[in-house]
């Protein structure tokens, strides 16, 4: 049994410790905001926040997150900052097909939580 905090609530899973966090989120918890794109840590479509840090959930084994805090776009969507970010993305047309937007919004949140007034270079790096 693996226990962790998912979008503010303690949850448990009996998934294999080697199962990918991405699959557990999507299949067991029906959280489809994190998507599978490349499946190898390159595209960011599967991004989530793990203890406040942006990670690719396709590279995380569920067995490694015991006791940790997982935030998906579904959890983040209830926050005031989500509204600010989603409005900003829409206002400047920073959306293509939408597949990777949840990851981009979470990447923005990760940057802003540690650097409230980033430079353009810091934004590009993030
Ligand atoms: Fe592309 Fe995880 S699916 S980084």
Tab-separated table of N, CA, C and O and ligand atoms in Angstrom, residues 35-39 41-44 46 56 58, ligand 1:
chain	number	residue	atom	x	y	z
A	35	UNK	N	-1.178	14.117	-19.483
A	35	UNK	CA	-1.315	13.297	-20.689
A	35	UNK	C	-0.026	12.547	-20.979
A	35	UNK	O	1.043	12.964	-20.561
A	36	UNK	N	-0.131	11.486	-21.758
A	36	UNK	CA	1.071	10.826	-22.244
A	36	UNK	C	1.361	11.320	-23.644
A	36	UNK	O	0.553	11.159	-24.555
A	37	UNK	N	2.505	11.967	-23.778
A	37	UNK	CA	2.965	12.374	-25.099
A	37	UNK	C	4.085	11.446	-25.511
A	37	UNK	O	3.863	10.392	-26.097
A	38	UNK	N	5.301	11.811	-25.124
A	38	UNK	CA	6.476	11.024	-25.526
A	38	UNK	C	6.671	9.783	-24.659
A	38	UNK	O	7.226	8.784	-25.106
A	39	UNK	N	6.268	9.864	-23.402
A	39	UNK	CA	6.464	8.732	-22.495
A	39	UNK	C	7.904	8.537	-22.061
A	39	UNK	O	8.241	7.522	-21.464
A	41	UNK	N	9.979	11.529	-20.856
A	41	UNK	CA	10.537	12.680	-20.158
A	41	UNK	C	10.959	13.844	-21.021
A	41	UNK	O	11.718	14.701	-20.558
A	42	UNK	N	10.480	13.931	-22.229
A	42	UNK	CA	10.910	15.013	-23.124
A	42	UNK	C	9.855	16.095	-23.353
A	42	UNK	O	10.202	17.261	-23.526
A	43	UNK	N	8.578	15.743	-23.381
A	43	UNK	CA	7.578	16.707	-23.869
A	43	UNK	C	6.883	17.511	-22.767
A	43	UNK	O	6.439	18.621	-23.008
A	44	UNK	N	6.751	16.964	-21.581
A	44	UNK	CA	6.110	17.689	-20.490
A	44	UNK	C	4.591	17.584	-20.443
A	44	UNK	O	3.964	18.186	-19.580
A	46	UNK	N	2.878	15.314	-19.411
A	46	UNK	CA	2.483	14.564	-18.209
A	46	UNK	C	2.854	15.293	-16.925
A	46	UNK	O	2.805	14.703	-15.849
A	56	UNK	N	7.983	15.159	-14.501
A	56	UNK	CA	7.302	14.396	-15.544
A	56	UNK	C	6.774	13.112	-14.908
A	56	UNK	O	7.561	12.241	-14.531
A	58	UNK	N	5.502	10.618	-16.119
A	58	UNK	CA	5.789	9.383	-16.863
A	58	UNK	C	7.098	8.755	-16.409
A	58	UNK	O	7.368	7.604	-16.725
B	1	LIG	FE1	6.404	13.340	-22.407
B	1	LIG	FE2	6.099	12.473	-19.877
B	1	LIG	S1	4.869	11.994	-21.582
B	1	LIG	S2	7.536	13.924	-20.639
